[in-house]
XYZ file of C-alpha atoms in Angstrom:
95
model
C 25.360 50.601 237.771
C 25.331 46.967 235.659
C 27.661 45.711 233.292
C 25.905 45.401 230.201
C 27.465 42.293 227.788
C 26.749 42.366 224.185
C 26.376 39.360 222.260
C 27.477 39.511 218.929
C 24.894 38.994 216.581
C 25.712 35.867 213.597
C 26.207 37.183 210.201
C 22.894 36.754 207.803
C 23.829 35.561 204.644
C 21.989 38.200 201.742
C 20.942 37.255 198.614
C 23.781 39.094 196.725
C 26.069 36.767 198.818
C 24.428 33.788 197.698
C 24.163 34.496 194.307
C 28.154 35.542 193.992
C 28.546 32.129 195.630
C 27.238 30.924 192.495
C 29.764 32.299 189.560
C 30.548 29.756 187.635
C 27.662 27.268 188.124
C 24.782 27.065 186.329
C 21.691 29.279 186.802
C 18.510 30.001 185.754
C 16.757 33.030 185.769
C 13.094 33.864 185.048
C 12.035 37.731 184.039
C 9.088 39.487 184.527
C 7.710 38.577 180.914
C 7.736 34.563 181.436
C 11.202 33.940 179.691
C 13.756 31.880 181.576
C 17.150 31.796 180.304
C 19.687 29.028 181.398
C 23.594 29.667 181.331
C 26.865 29.802 183.257
C 26.491 32.784 185.531
C 29.861 34.951 184.346
C 28.629 38.209 187.014
C 26.775 39.560 189.278
C 26.586 43.067 190.618
C 24.826 44.920 194.045
C 21.669 45.619 191.607
C 21.264 41.738 190.793
C 22.355 42.590 187.155
C 23.750 39.686 185.950
C 25.974 38.326 182.621
C 25.741 34.464 181.777
C 27.510 32.601 178.815
C 26.598 30.142 176.565
C 23.099 30.788 177.831
C 19.817 29.512 176.055
C 16.272 31.735 176.103
C 13.014 29.573 177.163
C 9.562 31.393 176.094
C 7.150 31.543 178.120
C 5.323 28.179 176.620
C 8.364 26.488 178.106
C 10.087 25.783 174.765
C 13.712 26.809 173.674
C 13.708 30.126 171.536
C 17.209 31.153 171.056
C 21.172 30.341 171.952
C 23.312 33.439 173.095
C 27.088 33.396 173.707
C 26.850 36.570 176.238
C 23.496 37.966 178.110
C 23.307 40.857 179.906
C 19.865 40.702 181.801
C 18.911 43.427 184.495
C 18.037 43.021 187.781
C 15.180 45.453 187.880
C 13.591 42.419 185.284
C 14.222 39.227 187.189
C 11.579 37.375 189.064
C 13.818 34.702 190.392
C 17.335 33.155 190.336
C 17.887 28.885 190.983
C 21.121 28.450 191.475
C 22.861 25.037 191.211
C 20.449 24.672 188.345
C 23.035 22.193 186.679
C 22.548 19.745 189.311
C 19.016 20.017 189.782
C 17.692 19.738 186.109
C 21.040 18.623 184.589
C 19.326 17.297 181.554
C 18.201 20.505 180.487
C 21.426 22.649 181.643
C 23.641 20.693 179.443
C 21.146 20.891 176.242
């Protein structure tokens, strides 16, 4: 009989963990119809539904179309979320 030693696996970071770490930061959310929303991430849940505040909507042509106080975006409509967007594109995120 041999002795088997198990080596603990390193914990992998999940997308949800990264997203939760971006709470109170400016993010960009692109949805399936081509629209993009830039705002402060207030909340995210386990199905990737997100709530943004001080949000600006951009049409599929890249031009601003509306401003919102708070927006709920259903996770099943999201194509991607860019965290740290305020650092990547501060000129757009502040606007």
